[in-house]
């Protein structure tokens, strides 16, 4: 596809070999690690955003799907950045619904924490909130795939930004004891964001559950609290 080839060339021209050498370690691509087999061109994220802005209005969903099937991380991230722009820019409800179907049908390519976090709440979370379709996120939270679970909880970020916290709390609790640290971090991050919006909501949640939370989740959740209160939670004094 011509547009896809042009975009790939644009990214290649922005690649830094030293960054390409560093990123596999950062994204844990070794055998048995969460990013096993992922490949990198070495393109900075701001440069990927610039390419996405240049191409998003003239690229098709079929071409975005091709990029999401690429072994190169930057191809997949740029594809998602373009998809976010398409979703945000259109006022056509049918187009929004088509993008949601596309997103859910191409989850296989959304397989790293940055790919999840960059796209899910801006597309799936926003659509679920605005259309009162919480099941879009709840169903993913019940998947055996960790990235699906992370999409579900991070997808509630849009809810949090709108001051709606119940789905976030529900999904955090559903996968509170997931085996992977990346889920602990996601759960703690969303709780922290909830606290940024309404500290009493966070404290109410913590007072019920903090002694049963993985340490990583707790540390993320309480990061912005008053230091004395933070220490009390860490030492189990609440």
Coordinates of N, CA, C and O in Angstrom, one line a residue, residues 50-160:
X50 N 4.4 13.4 15.2 CA 4.4 14.3 14.1 C 4.1 13.6 12.8 O 3.3 14.1 12.0
X51 N 4.6 12.4 12.7 CA 4.3 11.6 11.5 C 2.8 11.2 11.5 O 2.1 11.3 10.4
X52 N 2.3 10.8 12.7 CA 0.9 10.5 12.8 C 0.0 11.7 12.4 O -1.0 11.5 11.7
X53 N 0.4 12.9 12.8 CA -0.4 14.1 12.5 C -0.4 14.3 11.0 O -1.4 14.8 10.4
X54 N 0.7 14.0 10.3 CA 0.8 14.2 8.9 C 0.0 13.3 8.1 O -0.6 13.6 7.1
X55 N -0.1 12.0 8.6 CA -0.8 11.0 7.8 C -2.2 10.6 8.2 O -2.9 10.0 7.3
X56 N -2.6 10.9 9.4 CA -3.9 10.3 9.9 C -5.1 10.6 9.0 O -6.0 9.7 8.9
X57 N -5.2 11.7 8.4 CA -6.4 12.1 7.6 C -6.4 11.4 6.3 O -7.5 11.5 5.6
X58 N -5.3 10.9 5.8 CA -5.3 10.3 4.5 C -5.0 8.8 4.5 O -4.8 8.2 3.4
X59 N -5.0 8.2 5.6 CA -4.7 6.7 5.7 C -6.0 6.0 6.1 O -6.8 6.5 6.8
X60 N -6.2 4.8 5.5 CA -7.4 4.0 5.7 C -7.2 3.1 6.9 O -6.1 2.8 7.4
X61 N -8.3 2.6 7.4 CA -8.3 1.6 8.5 C -7.6 0.3 8.1 O -6.8 -0.3 8.8
X62 N -7.7 0.0 6.8 CA -7.0 -1.2 6.3 C -5.5 -1.0 6.3 O -4.8 -1.9 6.7
X63 N -5.1 0.2 6.0 CA -3.6 0.5 6.1 C -3.1 0.5 7.6 O -2.0 0.1 7.9
X64 N -4.0 1.1 8.4 CA -3.6 1.1 9.9 C -3.5 -0.4 10.4 O -2.6 -0.7 11.2
X65 N -4.4 -1.2 9.9 CA -4.3 -2.6 10.3 C -3.0 -3.3 9.9 O -2.4 -4.1 10.6
X66 N -2.6 -2.9 8.7 CA -1.3 -3.4 8.2 C -0.1 -3.0 9.2 O 0.7 -3.8 9.5
X67 N -0.2 -1.8 9.6 CA 0.9 -1.3 10.5 C 0.8 -1.9 11.9 O 1.8 -2.2 12.5
X68 N -0.4 -2.2 12.3 CA -0.6 -2.9 13.6 C -0.1 -4.3 13.6 O 0.1 -4.9 14.6
X69 N 0.0 -4.9 12.4 CA 0.5 -6.3 12.2 C 2.0 -6.3 12.1 O 2.6 -7.3 12.0
X70 N 2.7 -5.1 12.1 CA 4.1 -5.0 11.9 C 4.8 -5.5 13.2 O 4.4 -5.4 14.3
X71 N 6.0 -6.1 13.0 CA 6.9 -6.5 14.1 C 7.6 -5.3 14.7 O 8.1 -5.4 15.8
X72 N 7.5 -4.1 14.0 CA 8.2 -2.9 14.5 C 7.3 -2.1 15.5 O 6.2 -1.8 15.1
X73 N 7.8 -1.9 16.7 CA 7.0 -1.2 17.7 C 6.5 0.2 17.2 O 5.4 0.5 17.4
X74 N 7.4 0.9 16.6 CA 7.0 2.2 16.1 C 5.9 2.2 15.1 O 5.1 3.2 15.0
X75 N 5.9 1.2 14.2 CA 4.8 1.1 13.3 C 3.5 1.0 14.0 O 2.5 1.6 13.6
X76 N 3.5 0.1 15.0 CA 2.2 -0.1 15.8 C 1.8 1.1 16.6 O 0.6 1.5 16.6
X77 N 2.8 1.8 17.2 CA 2.4 3.0 18.0 C 1.9 4.1 17.1 O 1.0 4.8 17.5
X78 N 2.6 4.3 16.0 CA 2.2 5.4 15.1 C 0.8 5.1 14.6 O -0.1 6.0 14.4
X79 N 0.5 3.8 14.3 CA -0.8 3.4 13.8 C -1.9 3.8 14.9 O -2.9 4.3 14.5
X80 N -1.6 3.5 16.1 CA -2.5 3.8 17.2 C -2.7 5.3 17.4 O -3.8 5.9 17.7
X81 N -1.6 6.1 17.3 CA -1.7 7.5 17.3 C -2.6 8.1 16.3 O -3.3 9.0 16.5
X82 N -2.5 7.5 15.1 CA -3.3 8.0 14.0 C -4.8 7.6 14.2 O -5.7 8.4 13.9
X83 N -5.0 6.4 14.8 CA -6.4 6.0 15.1 C -7.0 6.9 16.2 O -8.2 7.2 16.1
X84 N -6.2 7.3 17.2 CA -6.7 8.2 18.2 C -7.2 9.5 17.5 O -8.2 10.1 17.8
X85 N -6.3 10.0 16.6 CA -6.6 11.3 15.9 C -7.9 11.1 15.1 O -8.7 12.0 15.1
X86 N -8.0 10.0 14.4 CA -9.2 9.8 13.6 C -10.5 9.8 14.5 O -11.5 10.4 14.1
X87 N -10.4 9.1 15.6 CA -11.5 9.0 16.5 C -11.9 10.4 17.1 O -13.0 10.8 17.1
X88 N -10.8 11.2 17.5 CA -11.1 12.5 18.1 C -11.6 13.5 17.1 O -12.3 14.4 17.5
X89 N -11.2 13.4 15.9 CA -11.5 14.4 14.9 C -12.9 14.2 14.2 O -13.5 15.2 13.8
X90 N -13.3 13.0 14.2 CA -14.6 12.8 13.5 C -15.8 13.1 14.4 O -15.8 12.9 15.6
X91 N -16.8 13.6 13.8 CA -18.1 13.9 14.5 C -19.2 12.9 14.0 O -20.3 12.9 14.5
X92 N -18.8 11.9 13.2 CA -19.7 10.9 12.6 C -19.8 9.7 13.6 O -18.8 9.0 13.8
X93 N -20.9 9.5 14.2 CA -21.1 8.5 15.2 C -20.9 7.1 14.6 O -20.4 6.2 15.2
X94 N -21.3 6.9 13.3 CA -21.0 5.6 12.6 C -19.5 5.4 12.5 O -19.1 4.2 12.6
X95 N -18.8 6.4 12.2 CA -17.3 6.3 12.0 C -16.7 5.9 13.4 O -15.8 5.1 13.5
X96 N -17.2 6.6 14.4 CA -16.7 6.3 15.8 C -16.9 4.8 16.1 O -16.1 4.1 16.6
X97 N -18.1 4.3 15.8 CA -18.5 2.9 16.1 C -17.6 2.0 15.2 O -17.2 0.9 15.7
X98 N -17.3 2.4 14.0 CA -16.4 1.6 13.1 C -15.0 1.5 13.7 O -14.4 0.4 13.7
X99 N -14.5 2.6 14.2 CA -13.2 2.6 14.9 C -13.2 1.7 16.1 O -12.2 1.0 16.3
X100 N -14.2 1.7 16.9 CA -14.3 0.8 18.0 C -14.3 -0.6 17.6 O -13.5 -1.4 18.2
X101 N -15.0 -1.0 16.6 CA -15.0 -2.4 16.1 C -13.6 -2.7 15.6 O -13.1 -3.8 15.9
X102 N -13.0 -1.8 14.9 CA -11.6 -2.0 14.4 C -10.6 -2.2 15.6 O -9.8 -3.1 15.5
X103 N -10.7 -1.4 16.6 CA -9.8 -1.5 17.7 C -10.0 -2.8 18.4 O -9.0 -3.5 18.6
X104 N -11.2 -3.3 18.6 CA -11.4 -4.5 19.3 C -11.0 -5.7 18.4 O -10.6 -6.8 18.9
X105 N -11.0 -5.6 17.1 CA -10.7 -6.6 16.2 C -9.2 -6.7 15.9 O -8.7 -7.6 15.3
X106 N -8.4 -5.7 16.4 CA -7.0 -5.7 16.2 C -6.2 -5.6 17.5 O -5.1 -5.0 17.6
X107 N -6.7 -6.2 18.6 CA -6.1 -6.1 19.9 C -4.7 -6.9 19.9 O -3.9 -6.5 20.7
X108 N -4.6 -7.8 19.0 CA -3.3 -8.5 18.9 C -2.1 -7.6 18.8 O -1.0 -7.9 19.3
X109 N -2.3 -6.5 18.0 CA -1.2 -5.6 17.8 C -1.0 -4.6 18.9 O 0.0 -3.8 18.9
X110 N -1.9 -4.6 19.9 CA -1.8 -3.6 21.0 C -1.3 -4.4 22.2 O -2.0 -4.8 23.1
X111 N 0.0 -4.6 22.1 CA 0.6 -5.7 23.0 C 1.9 -5.2 23.8 O 2.8 -5.9 23.9
X112 N 1.8 -3.9 24.2 CA 2.8 -3.4 25.1 C 2.2 -2.3 25.9 O 1.1 -1.7 25.5
X113 N 2.7 -2.0 27.1 CA 2.1 -1.0 28.0 C 1.9 0.4 27.3 O 0.9 1.0 27.5
X114 N 2.9 0.8 26.5 CA 2.7 2.1 25.9 C 1.7 2.2 24.8 O 1.0 3.2 24.7
X115 N 1.6 1.1 24.1 CA 0.5 1.0 23.1 C -0.9 1.0 23.7 O -1.8 1.7 23.2
X116 N -1.0 0.3 24.8 CA -2.3 0.3 25.5 C -2.6 1.7 26.1 O -3.6 2.3 25.8
X117 N -1.6 2.2 26.8 CA -1.9 3.5 27.5 C -2.1 4.7 26.6 O -2.8 5.6 27.0
X118 N -1.5 4.7 25.4 CA -1.6 5.8 24.5 C -3.0 5.8 23.8 O -3.4 6.9 23.5
X119 N -3.6 4.6 23.7 CA -4.8 4.6 22.9 C -6.1 4.2 23.6 O -7.1 4.8 23.3
X120 N -6.0 3.4 24.7 CA -7.3 2.7 25.1 C -8.3 3.7 25.7 O -9.5 3.6 25.4
X121 N -7.9 4.6 26.6 CA -8.9 5.5 27.2 C -9.3 6.6 26.3 O -10.4 7.1 26.4
X122 N -8.5 6.9 25.3 CA -8.9 8.0 24.4 C -9.8 7.5 23.3 O -10.6 8.3 22.7
X123 N -9.9 6.2 23.1 CA -10.8 5.6 22.1 C -11.8 4.8 22.8 O -13.0 5.2 22.9
X124 N -11.4 3.6 23.3 CA -12.4 2.7 23.9 C -13.1 3.2 25.2 O -14.3 3.1 25.3
X125 N -12.2 3.8 26.1 CA -12.8 4.3 27.3 C -13.7 5.5 27.1 O -14.8 5.5 27.7
X126 N -13.4 6.4 26.2 CA -14.2 7.5 25.9 C -15.5 7.0 25.3 O -16.6 7.5 25.7
X127 N -15.5 6.1 24.3 CA -16.7 5.6 23.7 C -17.6 4.9 24.7 O -18.8 5.1 24.7
X128 N -17.0 4.1 25.6 CA -17.8 3.4 26.6 C -18.5 4.3 27.5 O -19.7 4.1 27.8
X129 N -17.8 5.4 27.9 CA -18.4 6.4 28.8 C -19.5 7.1 28.1 O -20.6 7.3 28.7
X130 N -19.2 7.6 26.9 CA -20.2 8.4 26.3 C -21.4 7.7 25.8 O -22.5 8.2 25.7
X131 N -21.3 6.4 25.6 CA -22.4 5.5 25.1 C -22.9 4.6 26.2 O -23.8 3.7 25.9
X132 N -22.5 4.8 27.4 CA -22.9 3.9 28.5 C -22.8 2.4 28.2 O -23.7 1.7 28.4
X133 N -21.7 2.1 27.7 CA -21.4 0.7 27.3 C -20.2 0.2 28.1 O -19.2 -0.2 27.6
X134 N -20.4 0.1 29.5 CA -19.3 -0.3 30.3 C -18.8 -1.7 30.0 O -17.7 -2.1 30.3
X135 N -19.7 -2.5 29.4 CA -19.4 -3.9 29.1 C -18.2 -4.0 28.2 O -17.5 -5.1 28.2
X136 N -18.0 -3.0 27.4 CA -16.8 -3.0 26.5 C -15.5 -3.2 27.3 O -14.6 -3.9 26.8
X137 N -15.4 -2.6 28.4 CA -14.3 -2.7 29.3 C -14.4 -3.9 30.2 O -13.4 -4.6 30.5
X138 N -15.5 -4.1 30.8 CA -15.7 -5.2 31.7 C -15.4 -6.5 31.0 O -14.7 -7.4 31.6
X139 N -15.8 -6.7 29.8 CA -15.5 -8.0 29.1 C -14.0 -8.2 28.9 O -13.5 -9.3 29.0
X140 N -13.3 -7.1 28.6 CA -11.9 -7.2 28.4 C -11.2 -7.6 29.8 O -10.2 -8.3 29.8
X141 N -11.7 -7.1 30.8 CA -11.2 -7.3 32.2 C -11.2 -8.8 32.5 O -10.5 -9.3 33.4
X142 N -12.1 -9.5 31.9 CA -12.3 -10.9 32.2 C -11.5 -11.8 31.2 O -11.5 -13.1 31.4
X143 N -10.8 -11.2 30.3 CA -9.9 -12.0 29.4 C -8.7 -12.6 30.1 O -8.3 -12.1 31.2
X144 N -8.2 -13.6 29.6 CA -6.9 -14.2 30.1 C -5.7 -13.5 29.7 O -4.6 -13.7 30.2
X145 N -5.8 -12.6 28.7 CA -4.7 -11.8 28.1 C -4.4 -10.6 29.0 O -5.3 -9.8 29.2
X146 N -3.2 -10.5 29.5 CA -2.9 -9.4 30.4 C -3.1 -8.0 29.7 O -3.5 -7.1 30.3
X147 N -2.7 -7.9 28.4 CA -2.9 -6.6 27.7 C -4.4 -6.2 27.6 O -4.7 -5.0 27.7
X148 N -5.3 -7.2 27.5 CA -6.7 -6.9 27.5 C -7.1 -6.4 28.8 O -7.9 -5.4 28.9
X149 N -6.6 -7.0 29.9 CA -6.9 -6.6 31.2 C -6.4 -5.1 31.5 O -7.1 -4.3 32.1
X150 N -5.2 -4.8 31.0 CA -4.7 -3.5 31.2 C -5.5 -2.5 30.4 O -5.8 -1.4 30.8
X151 N -5.9 -2.8 29.1 CA -6.8 -2.0 28.4 C -8.0 -1.6 29.1 O -8.5 -0.5 29.2
X152 N -8.6 -2.7 29.8 CA -9.8 -2.5 30.5 C -9.7 -1.4 31.6 O -10.4 -0.5 31.7
X153 N -8.7 -1.6 32.5 CA -8.6 -0.7 33.7 C -8.0 0.7 33.2 O -8.6 1.7 33.7
X154 N -7.1 0.7 32.3 CA -6.6 2.0 31.9 C -7.7 2.7 31.0 O -7.7 4.0 31.0
X155 N -8.5 2.0 30.4 CA -9.6 2.6 29.7 C -10.5 3.4 30.5 O -11.2 4.3 30.0
X156 N -10.6 3.1 31.8 CA -11.4 3.9 32.7 C -10.9 5.2 33.1 O -11.5 6.0 33.8
X157 N -9.7 5.5 32.5 CA -9.1 6.9 32.8 C -10.1 8.0 32.3 O -10.2 9.0 33.0
X158 N -10.8 7.7 31.2 CA -11.7 8.7 30.8 C -12.8 8.9 31.8 O -13.3 10.0 32.0
X159 N -13.3 7.8 32.4 CA -14.3 7.9 33.5 C -13.8 8.8 34.6 O -14.5 9.6 35.2
X160 N -12.5 8.5 35.0 CA -11.9 9.2 36.1 C -11.9 10.7 35.8 O -12.2 11.5 36.7

